[in-house]
CSV table of C-alpha atoms in Angstrom, one decimal:
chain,number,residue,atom,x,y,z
T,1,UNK,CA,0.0,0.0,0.0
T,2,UNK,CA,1.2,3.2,-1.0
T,3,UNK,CA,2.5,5.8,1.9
T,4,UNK,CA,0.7,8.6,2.9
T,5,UNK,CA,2.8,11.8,2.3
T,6,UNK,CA,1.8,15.1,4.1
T,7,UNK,CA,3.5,18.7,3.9
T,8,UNK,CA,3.5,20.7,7.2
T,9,UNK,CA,4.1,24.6,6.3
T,10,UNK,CA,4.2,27.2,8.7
T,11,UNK,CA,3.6,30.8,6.6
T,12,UNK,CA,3.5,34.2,8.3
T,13,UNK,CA,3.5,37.3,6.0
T,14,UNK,CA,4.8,35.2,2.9
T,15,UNK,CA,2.7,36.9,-0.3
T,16,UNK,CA,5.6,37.2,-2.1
T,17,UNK,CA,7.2,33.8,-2.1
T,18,UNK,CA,4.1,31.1,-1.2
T,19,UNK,CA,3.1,31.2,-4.6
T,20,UNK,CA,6.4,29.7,-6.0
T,21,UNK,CA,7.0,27.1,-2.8
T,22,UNK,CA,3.7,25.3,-3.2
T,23,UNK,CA,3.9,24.8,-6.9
T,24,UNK,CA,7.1,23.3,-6.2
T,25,UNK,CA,5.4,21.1,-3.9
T,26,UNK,CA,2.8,20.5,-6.1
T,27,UNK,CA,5.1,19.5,-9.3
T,28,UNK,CA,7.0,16.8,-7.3
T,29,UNK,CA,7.4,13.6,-9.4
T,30,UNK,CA,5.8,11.6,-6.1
T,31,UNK,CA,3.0,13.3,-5.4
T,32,UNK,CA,2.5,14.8,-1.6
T,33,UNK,CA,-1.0,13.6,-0.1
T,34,UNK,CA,-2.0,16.1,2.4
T,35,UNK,CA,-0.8,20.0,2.8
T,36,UNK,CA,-0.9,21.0,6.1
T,37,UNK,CA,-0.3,24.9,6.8
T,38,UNK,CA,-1.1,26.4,9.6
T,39,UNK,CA,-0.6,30.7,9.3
T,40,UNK,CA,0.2,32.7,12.1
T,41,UNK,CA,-1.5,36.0,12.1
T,42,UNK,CA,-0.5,36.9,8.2
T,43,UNK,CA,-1.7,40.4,7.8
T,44,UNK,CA,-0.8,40.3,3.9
T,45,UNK,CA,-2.1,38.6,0.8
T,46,UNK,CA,-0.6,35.0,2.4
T,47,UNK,CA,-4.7,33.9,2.8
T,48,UNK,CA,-6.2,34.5,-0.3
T,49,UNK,CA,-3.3,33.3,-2.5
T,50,UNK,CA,-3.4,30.2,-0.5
T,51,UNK,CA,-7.5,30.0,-1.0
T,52,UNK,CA,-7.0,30.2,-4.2
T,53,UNK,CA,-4.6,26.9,-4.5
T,54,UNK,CA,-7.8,25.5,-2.2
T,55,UNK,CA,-10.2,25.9,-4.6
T,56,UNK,CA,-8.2,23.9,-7.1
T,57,UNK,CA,-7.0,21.4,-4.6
T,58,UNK,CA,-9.8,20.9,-1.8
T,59,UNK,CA,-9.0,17.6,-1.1
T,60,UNK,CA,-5.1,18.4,-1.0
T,61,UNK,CA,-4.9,21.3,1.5
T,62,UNK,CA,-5.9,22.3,4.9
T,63,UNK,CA,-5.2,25.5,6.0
T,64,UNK,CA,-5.7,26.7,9.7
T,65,UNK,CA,-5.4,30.2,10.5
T,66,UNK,CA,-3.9,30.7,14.3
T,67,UNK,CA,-6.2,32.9,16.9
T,68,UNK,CA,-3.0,34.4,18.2
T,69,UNK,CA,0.8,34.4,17.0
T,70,UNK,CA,2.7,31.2,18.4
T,71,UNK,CA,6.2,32.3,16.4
T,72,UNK,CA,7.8,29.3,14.6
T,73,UNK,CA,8.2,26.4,17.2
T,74,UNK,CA,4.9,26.6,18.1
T,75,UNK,CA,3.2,26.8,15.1
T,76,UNK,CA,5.4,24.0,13.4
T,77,UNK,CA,4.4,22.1,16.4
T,78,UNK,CA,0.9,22.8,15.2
T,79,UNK,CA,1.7,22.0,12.2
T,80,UNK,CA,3.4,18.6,13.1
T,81,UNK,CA,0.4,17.6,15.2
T,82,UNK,CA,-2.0,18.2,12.2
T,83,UNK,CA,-1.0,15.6,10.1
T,84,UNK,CA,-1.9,12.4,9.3
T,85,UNK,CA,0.9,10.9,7.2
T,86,UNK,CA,2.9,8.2,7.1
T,87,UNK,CA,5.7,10.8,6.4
T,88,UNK,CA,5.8,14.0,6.6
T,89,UNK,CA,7.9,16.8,5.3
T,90,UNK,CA,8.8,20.4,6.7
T,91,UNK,CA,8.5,23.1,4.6
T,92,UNK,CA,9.2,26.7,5.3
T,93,UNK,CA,6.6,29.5,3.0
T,94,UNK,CA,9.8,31.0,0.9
T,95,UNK,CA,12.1,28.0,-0.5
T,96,UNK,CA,11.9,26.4,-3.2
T,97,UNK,CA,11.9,22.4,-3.7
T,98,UNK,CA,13.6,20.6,-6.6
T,99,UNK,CA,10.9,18.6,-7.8
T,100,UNK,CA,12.4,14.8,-6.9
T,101,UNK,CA,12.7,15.9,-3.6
T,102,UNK,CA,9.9,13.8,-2.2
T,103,UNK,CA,11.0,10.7,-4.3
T,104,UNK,CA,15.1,11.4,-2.8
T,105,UNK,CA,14.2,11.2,0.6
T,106,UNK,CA,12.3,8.6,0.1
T,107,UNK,CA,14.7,6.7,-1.3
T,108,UNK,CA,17.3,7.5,1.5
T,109,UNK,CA,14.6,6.1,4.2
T,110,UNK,CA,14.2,2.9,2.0
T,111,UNK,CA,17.6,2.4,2.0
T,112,UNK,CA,18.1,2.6,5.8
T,113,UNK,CA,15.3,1.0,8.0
T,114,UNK,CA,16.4,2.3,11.1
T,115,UNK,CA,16.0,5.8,9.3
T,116,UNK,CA,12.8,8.0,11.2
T,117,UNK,CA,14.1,11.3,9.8
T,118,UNK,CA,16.1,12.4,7.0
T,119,UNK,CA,17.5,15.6,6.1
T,120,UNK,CA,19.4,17.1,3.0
T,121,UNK,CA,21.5,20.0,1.8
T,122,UNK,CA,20.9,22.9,-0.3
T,123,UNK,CA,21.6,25.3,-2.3
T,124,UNK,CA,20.9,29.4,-2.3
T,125,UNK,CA,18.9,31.5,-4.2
T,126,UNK,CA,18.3,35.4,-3.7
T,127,UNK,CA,14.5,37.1,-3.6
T,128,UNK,CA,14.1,37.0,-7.5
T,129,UNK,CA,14.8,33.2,-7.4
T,130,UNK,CA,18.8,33.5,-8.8
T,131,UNK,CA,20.9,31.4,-7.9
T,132,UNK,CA,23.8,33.1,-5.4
T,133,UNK,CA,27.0,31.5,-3.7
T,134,UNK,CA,27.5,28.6,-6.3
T,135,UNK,CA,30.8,27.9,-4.2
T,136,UNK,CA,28.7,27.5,-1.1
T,137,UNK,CA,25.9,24.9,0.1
T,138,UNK,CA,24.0,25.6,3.4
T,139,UNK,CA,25.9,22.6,4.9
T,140,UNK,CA,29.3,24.6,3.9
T,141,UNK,CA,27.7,27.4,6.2
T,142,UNK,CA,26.7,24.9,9.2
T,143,UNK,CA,29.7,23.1,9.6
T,144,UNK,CA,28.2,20.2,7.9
T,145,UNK,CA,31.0,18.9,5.1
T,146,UNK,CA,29.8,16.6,2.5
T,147,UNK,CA,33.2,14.4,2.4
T,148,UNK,CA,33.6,13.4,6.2
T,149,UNK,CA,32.4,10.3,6.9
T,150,UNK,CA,29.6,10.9,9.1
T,151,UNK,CA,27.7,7.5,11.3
T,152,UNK,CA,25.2,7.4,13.9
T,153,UNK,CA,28.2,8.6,16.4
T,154,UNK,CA,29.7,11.4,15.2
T,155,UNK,CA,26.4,13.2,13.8
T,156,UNK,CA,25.1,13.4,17.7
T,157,UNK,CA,28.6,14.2,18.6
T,158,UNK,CA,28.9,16.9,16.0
T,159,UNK,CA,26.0,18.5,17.0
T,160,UNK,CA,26.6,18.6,20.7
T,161,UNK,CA,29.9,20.0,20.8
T,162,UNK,CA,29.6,22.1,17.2
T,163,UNK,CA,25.5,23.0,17.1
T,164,UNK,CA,22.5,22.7,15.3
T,165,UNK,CA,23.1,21.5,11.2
T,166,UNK,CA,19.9,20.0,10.1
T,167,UNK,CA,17.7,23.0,8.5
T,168,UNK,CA,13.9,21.9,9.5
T,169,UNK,CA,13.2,23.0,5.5
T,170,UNK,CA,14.6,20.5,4.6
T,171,UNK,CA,13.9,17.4,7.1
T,172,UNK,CA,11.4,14.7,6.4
T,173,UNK,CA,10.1,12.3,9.5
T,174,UNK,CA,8.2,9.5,9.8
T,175,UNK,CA,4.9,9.7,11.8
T,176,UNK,CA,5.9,7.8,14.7
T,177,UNK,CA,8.3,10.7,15.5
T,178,UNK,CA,5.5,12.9,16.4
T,179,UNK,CA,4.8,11.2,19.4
T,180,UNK,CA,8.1,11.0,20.9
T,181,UNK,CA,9.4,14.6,20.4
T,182,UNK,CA,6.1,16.4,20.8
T,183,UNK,CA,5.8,18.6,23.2
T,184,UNK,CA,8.9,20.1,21.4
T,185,UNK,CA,11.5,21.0,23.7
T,186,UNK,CA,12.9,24.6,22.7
T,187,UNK,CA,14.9,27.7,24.1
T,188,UNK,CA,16.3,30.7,22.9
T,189,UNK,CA,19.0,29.0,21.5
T,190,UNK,CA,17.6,25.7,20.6
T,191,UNK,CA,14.5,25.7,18.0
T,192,UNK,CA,12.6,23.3,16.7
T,193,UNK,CA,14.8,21.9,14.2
T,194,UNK,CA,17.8,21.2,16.4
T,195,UNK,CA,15.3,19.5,19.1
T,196,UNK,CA,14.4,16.6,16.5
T,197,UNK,CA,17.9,16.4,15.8
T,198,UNK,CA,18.8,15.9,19.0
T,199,UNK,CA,16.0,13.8,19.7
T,200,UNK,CA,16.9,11.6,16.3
T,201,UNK,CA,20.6,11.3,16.5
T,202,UNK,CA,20.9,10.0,19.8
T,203,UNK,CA,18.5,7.4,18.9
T,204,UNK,CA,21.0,7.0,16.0
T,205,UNK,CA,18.0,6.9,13.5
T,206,UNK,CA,18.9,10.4,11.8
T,207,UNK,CA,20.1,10.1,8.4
T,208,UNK,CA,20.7,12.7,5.3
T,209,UNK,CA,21.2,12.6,1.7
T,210,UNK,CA,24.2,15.4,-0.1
T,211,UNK,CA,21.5,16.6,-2.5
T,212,UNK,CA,20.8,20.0,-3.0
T,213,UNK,CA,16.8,19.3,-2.4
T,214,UNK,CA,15.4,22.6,-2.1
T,215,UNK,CA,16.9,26.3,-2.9
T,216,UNK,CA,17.4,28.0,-0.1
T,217,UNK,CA,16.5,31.6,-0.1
T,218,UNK,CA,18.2,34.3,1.5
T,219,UNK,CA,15.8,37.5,1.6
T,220,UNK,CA,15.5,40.7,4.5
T,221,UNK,CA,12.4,39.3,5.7
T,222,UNK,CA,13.5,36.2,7.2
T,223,UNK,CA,11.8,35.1,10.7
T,224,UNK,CA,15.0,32.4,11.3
T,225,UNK,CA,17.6,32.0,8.7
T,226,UNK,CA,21.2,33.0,8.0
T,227,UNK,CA,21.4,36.6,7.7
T,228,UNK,CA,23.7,37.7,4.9
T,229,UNK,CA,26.3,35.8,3.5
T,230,UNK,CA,29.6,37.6,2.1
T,231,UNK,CA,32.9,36.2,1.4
T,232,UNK,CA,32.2,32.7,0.9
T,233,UNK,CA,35.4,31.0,0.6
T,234,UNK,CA,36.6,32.6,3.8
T,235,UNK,CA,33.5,31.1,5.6
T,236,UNK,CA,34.0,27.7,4.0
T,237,UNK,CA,37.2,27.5,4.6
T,238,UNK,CA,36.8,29.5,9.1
T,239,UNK,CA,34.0,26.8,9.2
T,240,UNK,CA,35.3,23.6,8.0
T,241,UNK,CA,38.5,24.7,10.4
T,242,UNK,CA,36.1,25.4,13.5
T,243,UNK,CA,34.7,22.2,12.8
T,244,UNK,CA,38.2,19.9,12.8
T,245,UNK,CA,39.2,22.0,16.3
T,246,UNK,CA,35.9,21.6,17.9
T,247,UNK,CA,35.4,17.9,16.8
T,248,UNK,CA,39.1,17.1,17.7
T,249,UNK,CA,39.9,15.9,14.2
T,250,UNK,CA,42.7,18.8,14.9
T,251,UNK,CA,44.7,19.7,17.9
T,252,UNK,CA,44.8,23.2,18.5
T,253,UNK,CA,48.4,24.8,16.8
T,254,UNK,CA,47.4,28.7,17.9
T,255,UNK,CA,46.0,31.0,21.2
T,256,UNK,CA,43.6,31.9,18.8
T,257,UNK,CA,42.5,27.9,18.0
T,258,UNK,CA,42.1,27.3,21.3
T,259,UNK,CA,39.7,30.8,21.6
T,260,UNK,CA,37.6,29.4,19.2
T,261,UNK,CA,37.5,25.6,20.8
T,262,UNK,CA,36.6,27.4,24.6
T,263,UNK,CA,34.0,29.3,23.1
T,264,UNK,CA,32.5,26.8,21.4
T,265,UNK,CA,32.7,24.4,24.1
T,266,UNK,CA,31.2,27.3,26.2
T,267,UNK,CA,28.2,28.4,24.6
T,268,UNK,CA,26.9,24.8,23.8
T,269,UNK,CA,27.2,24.1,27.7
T,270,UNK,CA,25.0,27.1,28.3
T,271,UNK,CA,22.8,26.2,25.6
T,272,UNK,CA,22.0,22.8,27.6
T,273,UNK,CA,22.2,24.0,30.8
T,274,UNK,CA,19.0,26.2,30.4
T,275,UNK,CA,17.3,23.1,28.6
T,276,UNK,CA,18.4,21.0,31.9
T,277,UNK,CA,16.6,23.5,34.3
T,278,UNK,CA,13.6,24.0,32.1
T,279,UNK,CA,12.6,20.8,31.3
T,280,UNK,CA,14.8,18.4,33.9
T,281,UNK,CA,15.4,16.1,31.3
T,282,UNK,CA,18.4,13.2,31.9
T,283,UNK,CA,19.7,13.5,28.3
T,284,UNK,CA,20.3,17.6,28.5
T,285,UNK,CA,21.6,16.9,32.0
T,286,UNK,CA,24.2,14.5,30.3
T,287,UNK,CA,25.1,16.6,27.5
T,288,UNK,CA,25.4,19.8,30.0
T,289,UNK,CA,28.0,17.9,32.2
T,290,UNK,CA,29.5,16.4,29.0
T,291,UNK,CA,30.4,20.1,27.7
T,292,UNK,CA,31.2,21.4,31.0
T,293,UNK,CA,34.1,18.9,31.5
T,294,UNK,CA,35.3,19.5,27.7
T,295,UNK,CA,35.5,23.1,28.0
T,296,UNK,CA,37.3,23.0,31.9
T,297,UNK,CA,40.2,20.8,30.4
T,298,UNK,CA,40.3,22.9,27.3
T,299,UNK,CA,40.5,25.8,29.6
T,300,UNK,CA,43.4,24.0,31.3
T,301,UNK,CA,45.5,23.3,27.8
T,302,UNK,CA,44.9,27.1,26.9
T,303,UNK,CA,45.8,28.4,30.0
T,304,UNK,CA,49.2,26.1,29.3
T,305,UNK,CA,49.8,26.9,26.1
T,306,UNK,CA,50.1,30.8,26.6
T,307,UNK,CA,49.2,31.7,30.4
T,308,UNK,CA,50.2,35.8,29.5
T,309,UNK,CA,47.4,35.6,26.9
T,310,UNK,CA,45.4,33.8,28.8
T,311,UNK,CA,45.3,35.9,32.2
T,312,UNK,CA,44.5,38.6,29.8
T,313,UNK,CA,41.5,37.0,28.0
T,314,UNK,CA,39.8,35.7,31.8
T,315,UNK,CA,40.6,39.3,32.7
T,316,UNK,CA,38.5,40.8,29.9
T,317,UNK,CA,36.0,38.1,30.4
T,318,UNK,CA,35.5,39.0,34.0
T,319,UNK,CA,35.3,42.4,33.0
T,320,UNK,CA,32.4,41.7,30.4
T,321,UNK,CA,31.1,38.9,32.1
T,322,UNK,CA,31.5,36.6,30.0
T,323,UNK,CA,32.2,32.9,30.7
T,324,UNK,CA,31.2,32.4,34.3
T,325,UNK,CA,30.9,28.9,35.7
């Protein structure tokens, strides 16, 4: 029996990209099943452009219009809860999907049966559709390098001590996910998208393909994205050399590598600690402690490795107050 394939899209003031997005969706070469979107408070044309894909496609959409505006991890939880099938796909209003999408995932997830989630990578375009930053993928930007040899250790690893690389855009789960990670679990720091990969990659059932699935767009108006992008070949190159240090692929040759390793180590530990306290769960405890202990011994080698530099750094730090345990 053929799977049920549902769409849950969040849209908030997106008139001027909505229209392109969901005939992506719609010109897939599997066809989706169900389109949820649930719209938070659009005061714009976002309503009646999407009434008018209704009237073509009752059967195919369902749109719910929010009382009140939940911001993005709410309403994708919304979203999420809304559907019924057997796998469902995230999809922000302003991208733009390559129309195999559907049918690659799929085929990543039939390929791996201990897969509940798959992700991919992407490429950029700019507000009139153009392609921008052909040298650069949105993995390049998240620290996420197509040629290391990633397994179901070192993607829960990388994300602990590195951050969040799996864009919810372009994630696909199966329905039994929903029950597990809903209530999502969020902070200032931690959205919805990095809570299912967390959740998924320390049950070691996350999974990606490299494809470039969807186009990424980078525009002013974004509610979460990556801001503006300049220099790319400096931020591939930063990135894939924050990503060596912090994973320990590389020991630190520099004052300044071992900066970048205590920060790191530093702000993900503060990250978890506030998920610990809010939602006394064992696995943030774990992961708080985990980071603490990495980023006191890299304190140590720093402080080692230069101490002038060093009593100067935890000088301005104290003075800022930055970095207190």
């Amino acid at each position: 029996m053929k799977s049920k394939i549902s769409v849950a899209l969040c849209t908030y003031n997106g008139e001027k990209f909505i229209e392109e997005q969901l005939d992506s969706i719609l010109n897939q070469t599997i066809a989706v099943d169900e389109i949820i979107i649930c719209d938070d408070c659009s005061n714009d044309n976002t309503i009646p452009i999407i009434k008018k894909y209704i009237e073509k496609n009752s059967s195919l959409f369902k749109l719910y219009c929010n009382e009140v505006n939940l911001k993005s991890n709410a309403n994708f939880e919304k979203a999420l809860q809304l559907t019924t099938g057997d796998y469902i796909f995230f999809s922000d209003q302003d991208d733009v999907w390559r129309s195999d999408k559907v049918e690659k995932i799929l085929s990543v997830f039939e390929a791996n049966e201990k897969a509940d989630g798959v992700f991919s990578n992407s490429n950029f375009i700019d507000e009139n559709s153009n392609s921008i930053y052909k040298n650069l993928t949105l993995w390049d930007f998240v620290c996420f390098f197509e040629n290391e040899n990633y397994n179901a250790d070192n993607l829960i690893k990388l994300l602990i001590f590195k951050g969040n690389y799996l864009t919810g855009a372009t994630l696909c789960i199966k329905k039994e996910v929903k029950t597990c990670c809903i209530p999502f679990k969020t902070g200032d720091d931690f959205i919805h998208d990095e809570w299912i990969a967390f959740f998924l990659a320390n049950k070691k059932t996350l999974y990606y393909s490299t494809e470039n699935l969807i186009s990424y767009r980078i525009h002013s108006n974004q509610q979460l994205g990556l801001g503006s992008i300049s220099d790319t070949s400096r931020i591939k190159k930063e990135n894939f050399n924050s990503y060596n240090l912090t994973l320990e692929n590389k020991k630190p040759n520099s004052f300044k590598d071992y900066k970048m390793t205590t920060r790191a180590f530093f702000f993900q530990y503060e990250k978890y600690k506030k998920l610990s306290e809010k939602y006394k769960d064992t696995l943030f405890f774990e992961t708080k402690e985990m980071l603490l202990n990495k980023y006191i011994d890299e304190n140590k080698k720093m402080m080692k490795y230069n101490p002038i530099l060093y009593f100067f750094r935890k000088m301005k730090d104290k003075r800022k107050g930055k970095r207190k345990l």
